[in-house]
Structure formats: structure tokens, C-alpha cells
mmCIF file of C-alpha atoms in Angstrom:
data_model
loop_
_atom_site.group_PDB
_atom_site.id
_atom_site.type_symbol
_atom_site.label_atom_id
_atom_site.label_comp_id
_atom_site.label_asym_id
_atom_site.label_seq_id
_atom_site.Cartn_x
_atom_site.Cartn_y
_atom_site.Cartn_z
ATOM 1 C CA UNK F 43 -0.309 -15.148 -3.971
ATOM 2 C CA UNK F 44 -2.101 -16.397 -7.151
ATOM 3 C CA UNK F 45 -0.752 -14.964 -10.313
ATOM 4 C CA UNK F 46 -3.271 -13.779 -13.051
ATOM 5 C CA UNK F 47 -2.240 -16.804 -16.167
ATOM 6 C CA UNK F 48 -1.921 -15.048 -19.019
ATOM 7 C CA UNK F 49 -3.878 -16.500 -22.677
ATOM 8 C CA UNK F 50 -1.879 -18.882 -24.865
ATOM 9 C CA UNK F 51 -2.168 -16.758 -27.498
ATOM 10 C CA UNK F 52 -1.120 -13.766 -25.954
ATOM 11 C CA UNK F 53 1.064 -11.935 -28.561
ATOM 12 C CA UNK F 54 4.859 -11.554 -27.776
ATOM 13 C CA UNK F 55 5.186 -7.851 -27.694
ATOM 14 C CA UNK F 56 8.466 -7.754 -25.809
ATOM 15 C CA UNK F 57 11.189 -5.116 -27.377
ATOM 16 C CA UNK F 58 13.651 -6.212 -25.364
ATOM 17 C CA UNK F 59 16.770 -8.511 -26.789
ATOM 18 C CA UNK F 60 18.163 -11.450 -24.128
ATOM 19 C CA UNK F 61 21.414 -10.395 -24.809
ATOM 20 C CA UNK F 62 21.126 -7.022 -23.449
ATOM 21 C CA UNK F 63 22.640 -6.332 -19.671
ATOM 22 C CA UNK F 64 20.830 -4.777 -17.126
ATOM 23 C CA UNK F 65 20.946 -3.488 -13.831
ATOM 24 C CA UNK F 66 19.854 -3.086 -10.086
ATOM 25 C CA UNK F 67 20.939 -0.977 -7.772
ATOM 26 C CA UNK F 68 21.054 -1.751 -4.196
ATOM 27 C CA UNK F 69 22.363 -0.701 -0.539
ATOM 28 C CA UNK F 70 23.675 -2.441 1.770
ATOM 29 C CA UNK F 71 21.078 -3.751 3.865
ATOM 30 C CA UNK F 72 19.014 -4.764 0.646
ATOM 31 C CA UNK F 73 21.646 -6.495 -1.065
ATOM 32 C CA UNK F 74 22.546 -8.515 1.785
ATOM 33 C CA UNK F 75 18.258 -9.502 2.283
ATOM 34 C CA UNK F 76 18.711 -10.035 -1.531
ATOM 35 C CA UNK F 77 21.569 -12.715 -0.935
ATOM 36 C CA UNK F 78 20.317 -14.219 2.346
ATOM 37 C CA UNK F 79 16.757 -14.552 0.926
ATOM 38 C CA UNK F 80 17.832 -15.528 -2.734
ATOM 39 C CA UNK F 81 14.457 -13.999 -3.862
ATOM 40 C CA UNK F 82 14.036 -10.798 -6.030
ATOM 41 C CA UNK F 83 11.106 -8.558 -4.495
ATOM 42 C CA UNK F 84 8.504 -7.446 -6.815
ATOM 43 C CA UNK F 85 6.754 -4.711 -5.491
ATOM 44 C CA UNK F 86 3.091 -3.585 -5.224
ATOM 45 C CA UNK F 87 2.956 -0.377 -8.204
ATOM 46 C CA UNK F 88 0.302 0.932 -5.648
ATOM 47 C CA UNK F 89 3.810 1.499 -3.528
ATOM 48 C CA UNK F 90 5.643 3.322 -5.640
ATOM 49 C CA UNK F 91 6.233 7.149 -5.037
ATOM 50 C CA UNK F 92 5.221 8.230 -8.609
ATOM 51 C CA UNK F 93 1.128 9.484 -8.180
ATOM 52 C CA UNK F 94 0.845 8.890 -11.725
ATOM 53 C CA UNK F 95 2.145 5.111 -12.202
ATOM 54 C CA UNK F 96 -0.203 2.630 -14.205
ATOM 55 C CA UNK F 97 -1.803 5.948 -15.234
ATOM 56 C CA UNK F 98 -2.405 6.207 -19.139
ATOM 57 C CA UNK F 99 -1.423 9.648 -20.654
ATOM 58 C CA UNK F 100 -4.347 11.864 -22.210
ATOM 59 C CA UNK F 101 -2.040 11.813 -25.239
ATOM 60 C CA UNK F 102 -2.648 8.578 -25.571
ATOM 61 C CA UNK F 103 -6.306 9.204 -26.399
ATOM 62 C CA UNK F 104 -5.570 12.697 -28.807
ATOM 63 C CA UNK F 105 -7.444 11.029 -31.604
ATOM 64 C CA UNK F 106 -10.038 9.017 -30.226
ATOM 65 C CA UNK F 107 -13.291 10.477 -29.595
ATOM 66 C CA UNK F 108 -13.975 12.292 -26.318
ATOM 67 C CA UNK F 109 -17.067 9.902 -24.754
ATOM 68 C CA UNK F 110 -15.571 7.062 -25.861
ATOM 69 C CA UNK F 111 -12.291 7.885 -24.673
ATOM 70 C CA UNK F 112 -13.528 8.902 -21.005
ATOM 71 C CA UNK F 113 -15.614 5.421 -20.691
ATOM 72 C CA UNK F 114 -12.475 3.918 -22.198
ATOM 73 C CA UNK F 115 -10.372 5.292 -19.075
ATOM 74 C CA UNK F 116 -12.879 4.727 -16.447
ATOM 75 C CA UNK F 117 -13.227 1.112 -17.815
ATOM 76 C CA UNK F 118 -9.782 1.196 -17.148
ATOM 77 C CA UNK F 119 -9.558 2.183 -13.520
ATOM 78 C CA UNK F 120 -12.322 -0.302 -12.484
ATOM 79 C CA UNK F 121 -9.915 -2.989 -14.294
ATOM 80 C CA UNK F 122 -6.915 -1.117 -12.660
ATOM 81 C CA UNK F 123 -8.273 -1.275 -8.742
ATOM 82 C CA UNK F 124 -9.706 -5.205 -9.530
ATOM 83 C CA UNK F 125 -5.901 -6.262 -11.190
ATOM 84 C CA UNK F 126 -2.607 -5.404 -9.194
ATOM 85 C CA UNK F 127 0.650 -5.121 -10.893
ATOM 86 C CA UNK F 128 3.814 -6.467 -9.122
ATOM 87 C CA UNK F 129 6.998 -5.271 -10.851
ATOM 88 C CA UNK F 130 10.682 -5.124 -10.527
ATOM 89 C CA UNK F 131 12.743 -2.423 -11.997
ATOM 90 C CA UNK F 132 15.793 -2.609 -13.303
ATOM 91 C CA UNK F 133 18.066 -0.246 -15.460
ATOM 92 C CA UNK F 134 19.988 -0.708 -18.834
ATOM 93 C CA UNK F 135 22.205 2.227 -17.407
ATOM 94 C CA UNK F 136 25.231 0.438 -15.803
ATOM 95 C CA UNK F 137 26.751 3.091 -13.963
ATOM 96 C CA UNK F 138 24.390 6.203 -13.207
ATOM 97 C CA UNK F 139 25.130 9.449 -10.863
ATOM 98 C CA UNK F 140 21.502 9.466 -10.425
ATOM 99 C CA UNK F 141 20.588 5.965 -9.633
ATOM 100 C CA UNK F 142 23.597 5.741 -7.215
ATOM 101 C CA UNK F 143 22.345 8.887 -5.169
ATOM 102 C CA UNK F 144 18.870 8.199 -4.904
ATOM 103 C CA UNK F 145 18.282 4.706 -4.448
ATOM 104 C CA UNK F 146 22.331 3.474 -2.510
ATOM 105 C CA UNK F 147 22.662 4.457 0.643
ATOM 106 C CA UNK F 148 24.990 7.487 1.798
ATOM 107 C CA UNK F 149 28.227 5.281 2.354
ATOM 108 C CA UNK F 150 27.505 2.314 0.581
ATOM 109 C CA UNK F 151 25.849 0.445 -2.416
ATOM 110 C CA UNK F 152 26.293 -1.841 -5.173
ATOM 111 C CA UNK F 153 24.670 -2.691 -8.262
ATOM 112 C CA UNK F 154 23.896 -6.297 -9.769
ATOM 113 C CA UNK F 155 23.965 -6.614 -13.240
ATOM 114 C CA UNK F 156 23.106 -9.345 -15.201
ATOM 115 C CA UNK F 157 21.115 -9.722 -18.458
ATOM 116 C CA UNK F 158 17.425 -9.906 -20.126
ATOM 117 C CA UNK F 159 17.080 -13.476 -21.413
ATOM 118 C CA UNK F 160 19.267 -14.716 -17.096
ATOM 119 C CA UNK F 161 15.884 -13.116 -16.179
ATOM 120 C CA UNK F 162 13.417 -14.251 -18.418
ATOM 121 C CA UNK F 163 14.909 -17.763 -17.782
ATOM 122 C CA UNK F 164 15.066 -17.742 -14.602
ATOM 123 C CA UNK F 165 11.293 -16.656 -14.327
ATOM 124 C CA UNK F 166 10.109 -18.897 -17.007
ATOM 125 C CA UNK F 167 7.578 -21.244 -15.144
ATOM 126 C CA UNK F 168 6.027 -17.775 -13.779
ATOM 127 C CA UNK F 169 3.599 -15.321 -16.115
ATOM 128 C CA UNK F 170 5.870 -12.711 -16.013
ATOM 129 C CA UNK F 171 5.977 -10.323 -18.810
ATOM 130 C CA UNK F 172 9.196 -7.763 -19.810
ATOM 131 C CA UNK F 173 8.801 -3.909 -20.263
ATOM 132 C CA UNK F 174 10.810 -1.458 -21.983
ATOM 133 C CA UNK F 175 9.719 1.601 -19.979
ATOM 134 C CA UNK F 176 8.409 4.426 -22.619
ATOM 135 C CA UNK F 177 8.899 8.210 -21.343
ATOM 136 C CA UNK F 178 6.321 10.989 -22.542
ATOM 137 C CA UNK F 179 6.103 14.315 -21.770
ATOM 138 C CA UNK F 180 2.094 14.039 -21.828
ATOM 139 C CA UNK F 181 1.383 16.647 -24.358
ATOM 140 C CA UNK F 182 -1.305 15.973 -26.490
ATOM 141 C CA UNK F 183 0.405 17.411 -29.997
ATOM 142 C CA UNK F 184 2.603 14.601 -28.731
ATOM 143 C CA UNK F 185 3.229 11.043 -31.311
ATOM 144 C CA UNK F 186 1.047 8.191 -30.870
ATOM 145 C CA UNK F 187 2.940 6.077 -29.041
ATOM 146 C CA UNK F 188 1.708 2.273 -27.969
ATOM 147 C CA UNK F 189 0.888 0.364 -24.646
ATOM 148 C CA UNK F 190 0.853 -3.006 -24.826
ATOM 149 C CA UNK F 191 -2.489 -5.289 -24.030
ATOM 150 C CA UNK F 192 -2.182 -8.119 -21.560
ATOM 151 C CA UNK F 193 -4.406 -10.954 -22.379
ATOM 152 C CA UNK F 194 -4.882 -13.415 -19.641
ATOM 153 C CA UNK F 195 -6.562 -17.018 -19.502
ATOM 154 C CA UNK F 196 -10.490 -16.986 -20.489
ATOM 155 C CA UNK F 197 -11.475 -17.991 -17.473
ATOM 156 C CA UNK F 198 -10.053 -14.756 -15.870
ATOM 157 C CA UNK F 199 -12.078 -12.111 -15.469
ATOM 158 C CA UNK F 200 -10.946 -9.031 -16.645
ATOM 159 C CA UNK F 201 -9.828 -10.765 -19.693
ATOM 160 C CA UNK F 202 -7.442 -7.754 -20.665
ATOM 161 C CA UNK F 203 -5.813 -4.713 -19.835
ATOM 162 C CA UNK F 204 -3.596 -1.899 -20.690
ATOM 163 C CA UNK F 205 0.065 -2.493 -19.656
ATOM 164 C CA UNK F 206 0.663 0.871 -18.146
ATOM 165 C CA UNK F 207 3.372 -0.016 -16.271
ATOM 166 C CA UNK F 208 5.220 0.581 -19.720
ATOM 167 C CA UNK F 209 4.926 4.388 -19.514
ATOM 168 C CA UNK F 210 6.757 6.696 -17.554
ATOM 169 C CA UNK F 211 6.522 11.045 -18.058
ATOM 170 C CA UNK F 212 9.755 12.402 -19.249
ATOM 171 C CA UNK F 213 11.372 13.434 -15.065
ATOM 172 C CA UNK F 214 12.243 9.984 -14.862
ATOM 173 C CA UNK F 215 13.664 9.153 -18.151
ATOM 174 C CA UNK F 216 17.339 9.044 -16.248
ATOM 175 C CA UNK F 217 16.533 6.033 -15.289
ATOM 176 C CA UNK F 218 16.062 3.961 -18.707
ATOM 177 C CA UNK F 219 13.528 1.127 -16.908
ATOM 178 C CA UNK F 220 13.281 -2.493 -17.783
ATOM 179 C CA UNK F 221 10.526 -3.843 -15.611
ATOM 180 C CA UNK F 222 9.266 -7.872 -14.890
ATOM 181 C CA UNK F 223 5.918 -7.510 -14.221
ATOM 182 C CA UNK F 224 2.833 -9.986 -13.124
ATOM 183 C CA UNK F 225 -0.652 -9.462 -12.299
ATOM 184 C CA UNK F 226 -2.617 -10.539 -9.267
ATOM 185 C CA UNK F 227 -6.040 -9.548 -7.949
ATOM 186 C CA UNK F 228 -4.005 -10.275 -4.227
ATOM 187 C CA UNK F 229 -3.357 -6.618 -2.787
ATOM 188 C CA UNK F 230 -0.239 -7.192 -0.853
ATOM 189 C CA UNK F 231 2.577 -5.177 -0.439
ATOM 190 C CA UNK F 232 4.564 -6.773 -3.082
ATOM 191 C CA UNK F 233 5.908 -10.505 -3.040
ATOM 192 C CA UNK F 234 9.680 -12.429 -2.836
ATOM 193 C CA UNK F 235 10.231 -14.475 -6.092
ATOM 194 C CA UNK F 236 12.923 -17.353 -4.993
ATOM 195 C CA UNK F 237 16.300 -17.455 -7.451
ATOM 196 C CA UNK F 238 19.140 -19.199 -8.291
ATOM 197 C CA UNK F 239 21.542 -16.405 -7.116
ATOM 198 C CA UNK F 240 24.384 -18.014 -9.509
ATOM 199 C CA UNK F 241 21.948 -17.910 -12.832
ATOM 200 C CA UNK F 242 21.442 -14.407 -11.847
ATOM 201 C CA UNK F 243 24.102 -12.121 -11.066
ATOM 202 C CA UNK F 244 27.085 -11.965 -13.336
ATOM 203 C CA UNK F 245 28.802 -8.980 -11.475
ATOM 204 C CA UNK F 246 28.442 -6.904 -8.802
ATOM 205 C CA UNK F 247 29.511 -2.705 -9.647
ATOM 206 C CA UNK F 248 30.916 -0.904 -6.273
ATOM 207 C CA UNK F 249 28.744 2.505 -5.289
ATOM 208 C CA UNK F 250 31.499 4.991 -6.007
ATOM 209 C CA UNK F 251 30.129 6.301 -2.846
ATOM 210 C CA UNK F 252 31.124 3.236 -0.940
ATOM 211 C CA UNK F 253 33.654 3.817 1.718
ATOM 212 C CA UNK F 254 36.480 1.519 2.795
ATOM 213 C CA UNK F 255 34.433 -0.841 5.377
ATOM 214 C CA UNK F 256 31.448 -0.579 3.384
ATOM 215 C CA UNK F 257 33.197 -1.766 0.246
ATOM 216 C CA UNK F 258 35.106 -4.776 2.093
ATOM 217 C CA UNK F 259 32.066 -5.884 3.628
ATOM 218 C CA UNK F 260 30.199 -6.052 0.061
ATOM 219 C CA UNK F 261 32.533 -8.180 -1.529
ATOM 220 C CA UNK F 262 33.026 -10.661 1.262
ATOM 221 C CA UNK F 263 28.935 -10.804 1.695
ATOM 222 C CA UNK F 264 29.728 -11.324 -2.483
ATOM 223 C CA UNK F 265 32.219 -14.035 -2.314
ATOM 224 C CA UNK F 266 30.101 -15.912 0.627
ATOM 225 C CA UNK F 267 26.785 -16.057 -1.772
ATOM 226 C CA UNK F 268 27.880 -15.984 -5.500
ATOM 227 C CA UNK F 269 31.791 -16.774 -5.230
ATOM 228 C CA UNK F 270 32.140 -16.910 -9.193
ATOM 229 C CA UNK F 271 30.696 -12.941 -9.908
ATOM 230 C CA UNK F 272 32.824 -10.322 -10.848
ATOM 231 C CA UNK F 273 33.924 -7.284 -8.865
ATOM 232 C CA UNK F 274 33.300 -4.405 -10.448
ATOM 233 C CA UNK F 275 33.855 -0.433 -9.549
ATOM 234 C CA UNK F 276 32.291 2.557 -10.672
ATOM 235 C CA UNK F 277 34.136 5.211 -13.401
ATOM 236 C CA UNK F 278 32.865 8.185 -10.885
ATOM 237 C CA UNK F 279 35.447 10.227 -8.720
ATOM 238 C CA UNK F 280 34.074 12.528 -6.135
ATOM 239 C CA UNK F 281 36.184 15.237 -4.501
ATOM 240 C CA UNK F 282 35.058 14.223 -0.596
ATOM 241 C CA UNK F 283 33.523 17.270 1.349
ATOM 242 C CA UNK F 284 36.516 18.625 3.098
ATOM 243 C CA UNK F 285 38.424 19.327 -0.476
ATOM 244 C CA UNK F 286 35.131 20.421 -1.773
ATOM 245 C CA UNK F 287 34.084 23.406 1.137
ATOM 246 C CA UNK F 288 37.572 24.478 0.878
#
């Protein structure tokens, strides 16, 4: 895949310290393709479930003229189907009911965490660009509110565009995002990104939702691949069915 280069003078508009730890959570069967592959998949946003990713709110435009807003967004589309963006999402919540449920698997799961700046190193010979995910309930009394402008090399063509991947409407704000994102005009489903598993994952957090096997096979398949991380377990206690239908 060739990655869109972005311009040397490309402002730094990241809001998002190197100190601060983040999140991904995984089951079973993903965290062991993680390990075995040592590669972090960033997916194709044309994947994702959410109909209105890469979109850019109408409250964005509240003050801007109407014509000029409208060729403004179909300017943007054009740019939008010509320019893919490749992310991968992580969370700054360390232990979340609602990650766990929806994206762990029934009986098992685990989260990596590790921090901003282990990422940003690790992906440092790559244009890859951090996001602190904004949330907006798309109202147009709403505040102003900013998306970031990718500039890439002048030899590119588009030489900008909007970093939508940045905003998110309010349903999903559970989640607190941090996304890595590149650019490629390559459609593909989404593309492996090789890493040094020990620069990576500081700690691994048990799915409370884990069960006995489950659990026992995550932290063997964690001592076999990154022997030095911590293991971690989650602060949520579930009554199990029987007790519950009682």
C-alpha cells in the first residue's frame, strides 16, 4: 500500500500528551492474530459500522454561507472517495462495561494498554497522524468546534483535507477514541502495520467476562509473546445467570 506523505510543514495539531495510557480491547482470537502477526491492523473507515464516519457535521458549517458551504462539502466528498483513511482505535477508558460487551467476545477478552508517545514511536518512520476523537450532538445552535486539516506532500494531489475521522456524534462518546490514522488512495480492506510487541504493550487487563480456561489460555498466549507485561484484571463483578434468574 502507498501511504499519502504528508507536507513538511504540516502543523502539529495533535492534543494528545505521550504520557497518557491508552487502550485496546480484544477477544481471543484477535489477540492471539495480534501476537502471532506482531502487526496492529488499521482498518479501512469505509468498514466501519457507523453510516456517518468521515462525515462533517452541518454544525460545522452554522456560520458559513449556504452556497459556499454546500460546494465546500461536495468538494469534500470528491476528496473523501479519491483519499482513504486507515485508522486504529483505541480508548483512554481502561476498564469499560461497554467496550468489554461489545467488542470481547462472550467468554473471553483482554485489553492491551500501553501509552500515546509507545505508539507514536513505534510508528515514527510511517505518516501517521494522532486523533483525539471529538463527540457532537450535530445541532446547529451547537459551538464551533474544529477539524483538523491534513496537508500532504505538493506533489500529492489532493493537497489537503478535512480530518473527519476526528468527529464522532454524541451515541458513541462511551468510548473516549484515540485514533492513528494514515491516508492512501489504495482501497483495501484495511492493512497490518508490523510492531515490536515488547515496545508496545505494557499490560494486558483480563475481560471480567473471561472464564477460567479462557483466562489461563490468555496469559500463557501472554507470557509466550511479551513475557515482561503485566497481568492485569478488571474491577467489574457480575452475578453469573443462574444467581441472577433466581
Amino acid at each position: 500500500m502507498r501511504f499519502l506523505k504528508f507536507a513538511d510543514d504540516m502543523p502539529n495539531f495533535s492534543d494528545v500528551k505521550d504520557d497518557i495510557p491508552i487502550y485496546r480491547y480484544f477477544s481471543y482470537c484477535k489477540i492471539k492474530d495480534f501476537f502471532e502477526k506482531e502487526a496492529l491492523w488499521f482498518c479501512n473507515a469505509t468498514q466501519f459500522y457507523d453510516k456517518l464516519e468521515r462525515r462533517i457535521p452541518d454544525s460545522y458549517f452554522q456560520n458559513w454561507d449556504k452556497e459556499v458551504a454546500e460546494r465546500y462539502k461536495s468538494l469534500y466528498e470528491m476528496k473523501k472517495e479519491d483519499v482513504k483513511a486507515y485508522v486504529s482505535c483505541w480508548s483512554l477508558s481502561r476498564d469499560n462495561y461497554a467496550l468489554w460487551k461489545i467488542y470481547t467476545s462472550k467468554n473471553d477478552g483482554c485489553a492491551v494498554a500501553t501509552t500515546v508517545g509507545q505508539l507514536r514511536k513505534t510508528f515514527e518512520n510511517y505518516p501517521i497522524v494522532t486523533l483525539k476523537v471529538e463527540y457532537t450532538n450535530g445541532d446547529k445552535n451547537e459551538e464551533n468546534f474544529s477539524i483538523p486539516q491534513i496537508f500532504f506532500k505538493h506533489d500529492e494531489q489532493p493537497h489537503t483535507i478535512k480530518a473527519a475521522e476526528k468527529i464522532k456524534i454524541f451515541p458513541y462518546q462511551y468510548e473516549q477514541e484515540v485514533r492513528f490514522v494514515f491516508y492512501s488512495k489504495d482501497n483495501q480492506n484495511g492493512e497490518n502495520i508490523s510492531i515490536n510487541l515488547d515496545d508496545v504493550v505494557n499490560s494486558i487487563l483480563i475481560s471480567p467476562f473471561a472464564n477460567g480456561c479462557m483466562e489461563k489460555r490468555i496469559i500463557t498466549l501472554t507470557k509466550n509473546y511479551v513475557p515482561n507485561a503485566n497481568i492485569e484484571y478488571s474491577r467489574i463483578k457480575e452475578k453469573n445467570n443462574e444467581s441472577t434468574n433466581q
